[in-house]
PDB file of C-alpha atoms in Angstrom:
ATOM      1  CA  MET A   1      13.839  -3.124   5.532  1.00  0.00           C
ATOM      2  CA  ILE A   2       9.930  -3.489   5.534  1.00  0.00           C
ATOM      3  CA  TYR A   3       7.294  -0.724   6.019  1.00  0.00           C
ATOM      4  CA  ALA A   4       3.704  -1.658   6.324  1.00  0.00           C
ATOM      5  CA  PHE A   5       0.410   0.387   5.845  1.00  0.00           C
ATOM      6  CA  ILE A   6      -2.693  -1.631   6.590  1.00  0.00           C
ATOM      7  CA  GLY A   7      -6.306  -1.472   7.535  1.00  0.00           C
ATOM      8  CA  THR A   8      -9.550  -0.565   6.163  1.00  0.00           C
ATOM      9  CA  ASP A   9      -8.977   2.838   4.467  1.00  0.00           C
ATOM     10  CA  ARG A  10      -7.308   1.453   1.414  1.00  0.00           C
ATOM     11  CA  GLN A  11      -6.855   5.242   0.162  1.00  0.00           C
ATOM     12  CA  GLU A  12      -5.227   6.615   2.988  1.00  0.00           C
ATOM     13  CA  ALA A  13      -3.217   3.831   3.206  1.00  0.00           C
ATOM     14  CA  HIS A  14      -1.966   4.029  -0.519  1.00  0.00           C
ATOM     15  CA  ALA A  15      -1.377   7.539  -0.229  1.00  0.00           C
ATOM     16  CA  LYS A  16       0.947   7.063   2.937  1.00  0.00           C
ATOM     17  CA  ALA A  17       2.765   4.335   0.901  1.00  0.00           C
ATOM     18  CA  GLU A  18       3.301   6.473  -2.185  1.00  0.00           C
ATOM     19  CA  ALA A  19       4.482   9.387   0.002  1.00  0.00           C
ATOM     20  CA  LEU A  20       7.139   7.388   1.643  1.00  0.00           C
ATOM     21  CA  VAL A  21       8.272   5.776  -1.801  1.00  0.00           C
ATOM     22  CA  ALA A  22       8.575   9.661  -2.895  1.00  0.00           C
ATOM     23  CA  LYS A  23      10.409  10.543   0.220  1.00  0.00           C
ATOM     24  CA  LEU A  24      12.988   7.452  -0.050  1.00  0.00           C
ATOM     25  CA  HIS A  25      13.157   8.021  -3.832  1.00  0.00           C
ATOM     26  CA  GLN A  26      14.130  11.819  -3.325  1.00  0.00           C
ATOM     27  CA  LYS A  27      17.172  10.597  -0.939  1.00  0.00           C
ATOM     28  CA  LYS A  28      18.019   7.726  -3.370  1.00  0.00           C
ATOM     29  CA  PRO A  29      17.248   8.944  -6.929  1.00  0.00           C
ATOM     30  CA  ASP A  30      19.082   5.782  -8.407  1.00  0.00           C
ATOM     31  CA  ALA A  31      16.846   3.378  -6.805  1.00  0.00           C
ATOM     32  CA  GLU A  32      14.774   1.479  -8.726  1.00  0.00           C
ATOM     33  CA  ILE A  33      11.123   1.402  -7.974  1.00  0.00           C
ATOM     34  CA  PHE A  34       9.086  -1.618  -8.746  1.00  0.00           C
ATOM     35  CA  HIS A  35       5.398  -2.182  -8.021  1.00  0.00           C
ATOM     36  CA  LEU A  36       4.214  -5.729  -7.333  1.00  0.00           C
ATOM     37  CA  GLU A  37       0.458  -7.033  -6.975  1.00  0.00           C
ATOM     38  CA  GLN A  38      -0.262 -10.109  -5.112  1.00  0.00           C
ATOM     39  CA  GLU A  39      -0.373 -12.074  -8.331  1.00  0.00           C
ATOM     40  CA  GLN A  40       3.031 -11.174  -9.023  1.00  0.00           C
ATOM     41  CA  TRP A  41       4.407 -12.020  -5.647  1.00  0.00           C
ATOM     42  CA  ASN A  42       6.022 -15.292  -5.394  1.00  0.00           C
ATOM     43  CA  SER A  43       8.896 -16.955  -3.928  1.00  0.00           C
ATOM     44  CA  ASP A  44      11.152 -16.351  -6.639  1.00  0.00           C
ATOM     45  CA  ASN A  45      10.498 -12.474  -6.784  1.00  0.00           C
ATOM     46  CA  ALA A  46      11.012 -12.782  -2.715  1.00  0.00           C
ATOM     47  CA  LEU A  47      14.479 -14.314  -3.218  1.00  0.00           C
ATOM     48  CA  ARG A  48      15.194 -11.882  -6.398  1.00  0.00           C
ATOM     49  CA  PHE A  49      14.631  -8.571  -4.603  1.00  0.00           C
ATOM     50  CA  SER A  50      15.899  -9.599  -1.422  1.00  0.00           C
ATOM     51  CA  ALA A  51      19.013 -10.915  -2.611  1.00  0.00           C
ATOM     52  CA  SER A  52      20.146  -8.642  -5.738  1.00  0.00           C
ATOM     53  CA  GLN A  53      20.723  -5.131  -6.129  1.00  0.00           C
ATOM     54  CA  GLY A  54      20.468  -2.461  -8.854  1.00  0.00           C
ATOM     55  CA  LEU A  55      23.209  -1.327 -11.438  1.00  0.00           C
ATOM     56  CA  PHE A  56      23.881   2.177 -10.074  1.00  0.00           C
ATOM     57  CA  GLU A  57      22.313   1.953  -6.655  1.00  0.00           C
ATOM     58  CA  LYS A  58      22.145  -1.076  -4.296  1.00  0.00           C
ATOM     59  CA  LYS A  59      18.927  -0.647  -3.147  1.00  0.00           C
ATOM     60  CA  PHE A  60      15.348  -1.414  -4.479  1.00  0.00           C
ATOM     61  CA  ILE A  61      12.085   0.301  -3.419  1.00  0.00           C
ATOM     62  CA  VAL A  62       9.684  -2.434  -3.836  1.00  0.00           C
ATOM     63  CA  VAL A  63       6.059  -2.006  -3.169  1.00  0.00           C
ATOM     64  CA  ILE A  64       3.739  -5.090  -2.552  1.00  0.00           C
ATOM     65  CA  LYS A  65       0.143  -4.624  -2.721  1.00  0.00           C
ATOM     66  CA  ASP A  66      -2.270  -6.943  -1.059  1.00  0.00           C
ATOM     67  CA  VAL A  67       0.053  -9.766  -0.403  1.00  0.00           C
ATOM     68  CA  PHE A  68      -1.872 -10.863   2.585  1.00  0.00           C
ATOM     69  CA  ALA A  69      -5.231 -11.570   0.832  1.00  0.00           C
ATOM     70  CA  ARG A  70      -4.584 -15.127  -0.444  1.00  0.00           C
ATOM     71  CA  ALA A  71      -3.065 -17.962   2.026  1.00  0.00           C
ATOM     72  CA  GLU A  72      -0.270 -18.633  -0.732  1.00  0.00           C
ATOM     73  CA  THR A  73       1.205 -15.179  -0.993  1.00  0.00           C
ATOM     74  CA  LEU A  74       0.832 -14.513   3.041  1.00  0.00           C
ATOM     75  CA  GLU A  75       2.723 -17.725   3.615  1.00  0.00           C
ATOM     76  CA  VAL A  76       5.382 -16.897   0.709  1.00  0.00           C
ATOM     77  CA  PHE A  77       5.991 -13.478   2.603  1.00  0.00           C
ATOM     78  CA  PHE A  78       6.179 -14.604   6.056  1.00  0.00           C
ATOM     79  CA  ASP A  79       8.680 -17.661   4.585  1.00  0.00           C
ATOM     80  CA  HIS A  80      11.114 -15.064   3.397  1.00  0.00           C
ATOM     81  CA  ALA A  81      10.361 -12.232   5.918  1.00  0.00           C
ATOM     82  CA  ASP A  82      13.700 -12.370   7.771  1.00  0.00           C
ATOM     83  CA  ALA A  83      15.613 -12.242   4.440  1.00  0.00           C
ATOM     84  CA  LEU A  84      13.558  -9.430   3.268  1.00  0.00           C
ATOM     85  CA  LYS A  85      14.023  -7.897   6.778  1.00  0.00           C
ATOM     86  CA  GLU A  86      17.928  -8.163   6.644  1.00  0.00           C
ATOM     87  CA  SER A  87      18.043  -6.962   2.766  1.00  0.00           C
ATOM     88  CA  GLU A  88      19.447  -3.676   1.491  1.00  0.00           C
ATOM     89  CA  SER A  89      16.419  -3.235  -0.439  1.00  0.00           C
ATOM     90  CA  ILE A  90      13.294  -1.543   0.896  1.00  0.00           C
ATOM     91  CA  PHE A  91       9.976  -3.354   0.970  1.00  0.00           C
ATOM     92  CA  ILE A  92       6.533  -1.192   1.544  1.00  0.00           C
ATOM     93  CA  ILE A  93       3.550  -3.557   2.083  1.00  0.00           C
ATOM     94  CA  VAL A  94      -0.075  -2.222   1.299  1.00  0.00           C
ATOM     95  CA  ASP A  95      -2.977  -4.284   2.445  1.00  0.00           C
ATOM     96  CA  GLY A  96      -6.197  -4.550   4.240  1.00  0.00           C
ATOM     97  CA  GLU A  97      -7.327  -5.722   7.676  1.00  0.00           C
ATOM     98  CA  LEU A  98      -5.103  -8.500   9.200  1.00  0.00           C
ATOM     99  CA  SER A  99      -5.851 -10.929  12.193  1.00  0.00           C
ATOM    100  CA  ALA A 100      -4.163  -9.659  15.337  1.00  0.00           C
ATOM    101  CA  ALA A 101      -1.824 -12.795  15.037  1.00  0.00           C
ATOM    102  CA  HIS A 102      -0.500 -11.711  11.772  1.00  0.00           C
ATOM    103  CA  ILE A 103      -0.403  -8.253  12.703  1.00  0.00           C
ATOM    104  CA  LYS A 104       2.061  -9.495  16.098  1.00  0.00           C
ATOM    105  CA  LYS A 105       3.989 -11.443  13.371  1.00  0.00           C
ATOM    106  CA  LEU A 106       4.500  -8.513  11.048  1.00  0.00           C
ATOM    107  CA  GLU A 107       5.541  -6.260  13.771  1.00  0.00           C
ATOM    108  CA  LYS A 108       8.357  -8.518  14.355  1.00  0.00           C
ATOM    109  CA  VAL A 109       9.898  -8.385  10.913  1.00  0.00           C
ATOM    110  CA  ALA A 110       8.941  -4.951  10.048  1.00  0.00           C
ATOM    111  CA  GLU A 111      10.450  -1.496  10.850  1.00  0.00           C
ATOM    112  CA  LYS A 112       7.029  -0.103  10.885  1.00  0.00           C
ATOM    113  CA  VAL A 113       3.627  -1.236  10.578  1.00  0.00           C
ATOM    114  CA  GLN A 114       0.613   1.628  10.530  1.00  0.00           C
ATOM    115  CA  THR A 115      -2.442   0.414  10.686  1.00  0.00           C
ATOM    116  CA  ILE A 116      -4.877   3.079   9.098  1.00  0.00           C
ATOM    117  CA  GLU A 117      -8.829   2.512   9.960  1.00  0.00           C
ATOM    118  CA  GLU A 118     -11.872   4.143   8.351  1.00  0.00           C
ATOM    119  CA  SER A 119     -13.721   6.617  10.703  1.00  0.00           C
ATOM    120  CA  LYS A 120     -17.484   5.828  11.332  1.00  0.00           C
ATOM    121  CA  SER A 121     -18.366   8.815   9.461  1.00  0.00           C
ATOM    122  CA  ASP A 122     -16.136   7.928   6.349  1.00  0.00           C
ATOM    123  CA  GLN A 123     -17.809   4.486   6.642  1.00  0.00           C
ATOM    124  CA  LYS A 124     -21.389   5.769   6.313  1.00  0.00           C
ATOM    125  CA  LYS A 125     -20.216   8.565   3.741  1.00  0.00           C
ATOM    126  CA  ALA A 126     -18.807   5.713   1.162  1.00  0.00           C
ATOM    127  CA  PRO A 127     -21.986   3.713   0.503  1.00  0.00           C
ATOM    128  CA  GLN A 128     -23.865   7.310  -0.231  1.00  0.00           C
ATOM    129  CA  GLN A 129     -21.150   8.198  -2.549  1.00  0.00           C
ATOM    130  CA  GLU A 130     -20.987   4.897  -4.297  1.00  0.00           C
ATOM    131  CA  ASN A 131     -24.758   5.106  -5.025  1.00  0.00           C
ATOM    132  CA  ASN A 132     -24.761   8.919  -6.641  1.00  0.00           C
ATOM    133  CA  ILE A 133     -21.809   8.460  -9.003  1.00  0.00           C
ATOM    134  CA  PHE A 134     -23.468  11.041 -11.335  1.00  0.00           C
ATOM    135  CA  ALA A 135     -24.793  13.166  -8.864  1.00  0.00           C
ATOM    136  CA  LEU A 136     -22.645  16.089 -10.052  1.00  0.00           C
ATOM    137  CA  THR A 137     -23.760  15.739 -13.903  1.00  0.00           C
ATOM    138  CA  ASP A 138     -27.522  15.396 -12.498  1.00  0.00           C
ATOM    139  CA  ALA A 139     -27.282  18.805 -10.559  1.00  0.00           C
ATOM    140  CA  LEU A 140     -25.598  20.498 -13.397  1.00  0.00           C
ATOM    141  CA  GLY A 141     -28.169  18.804 -16.041  1.00  0.00           C
ATOM    142  CA  ALA A 142     -31.181  19.888 -13.612  1.00  0.00           C
ATOM    143  CA  GLY A 143     -29.487  23.500 -13.427  1.00  0.00           C
ATOM    144  CA  ASN A 144     -28.924  23.536  -9.648  1.00  0.00           C
ATOM    145  CA  THR A 145     -25.444  25.286  -9.651  1.00  0.00           C
ATOM    146  CA  LEU A 146     -25.222  25.599  -5.923  1.00  0.00           C
ATOM    147  CA  ARG A 147     -25.938  21.744  -5.536  1.00  0.00           C
ATOM    148  CA  ALA A 148     -23.237  21.126  -8.209  1.00  0.00           C
ATOM    149  CA  TRP A 149     -20.787  23.522  -6.692  1.00  0.00           C
ATOM    150  CA  ASN A 150     -21.247  21.651  -3.348  1.00  0.00           C
ATOM    151  CA  LEU A 151     -20.903  18.317  -4.779  1.00  0.00           C
ATOM    152  CA  TYR A 152     -17.724  19.578  -6.813  1.00  0.00           C
ATOM    153  CA  ASN A 153     -16.170  20.661  -3.546  1.00  0.00           C
ATOM    154  CA  GLU A 154     -16.751  17.275  -1.997  1.00  0.00           C
TER     155      GLU A 154
END
């Protein structure tokens, strides 16, 4: 079974994936959870997680991050997508933007594909926040408690 959380809002995608992992782990507390980065995703791991099972629980919960970022890992995923889909294990994909063709391909094999996009206001806020990393400490240092409190609440 495959679930995918993709899109430009990476924080929200990760949060939704972790919420799903927590929910699945609550249902099956003996299931083993694996987190794989794109460098760890290869044909051997795809076969290992799709065909094997845990000691006490048949299912694995495998979270794979940024698998579509490189052509090699993308190819490995789609080569083994049918085996992953039919597996007793649960695969959760967290990734950035995908082309329409890849989304269509993913929708054919995945149980659920959720696209999470940043809103325009979030995109405008992000660069401003990146430039003012120490805004809270600057406000505290200047003795501006109202600004410090507002920045803390943000």
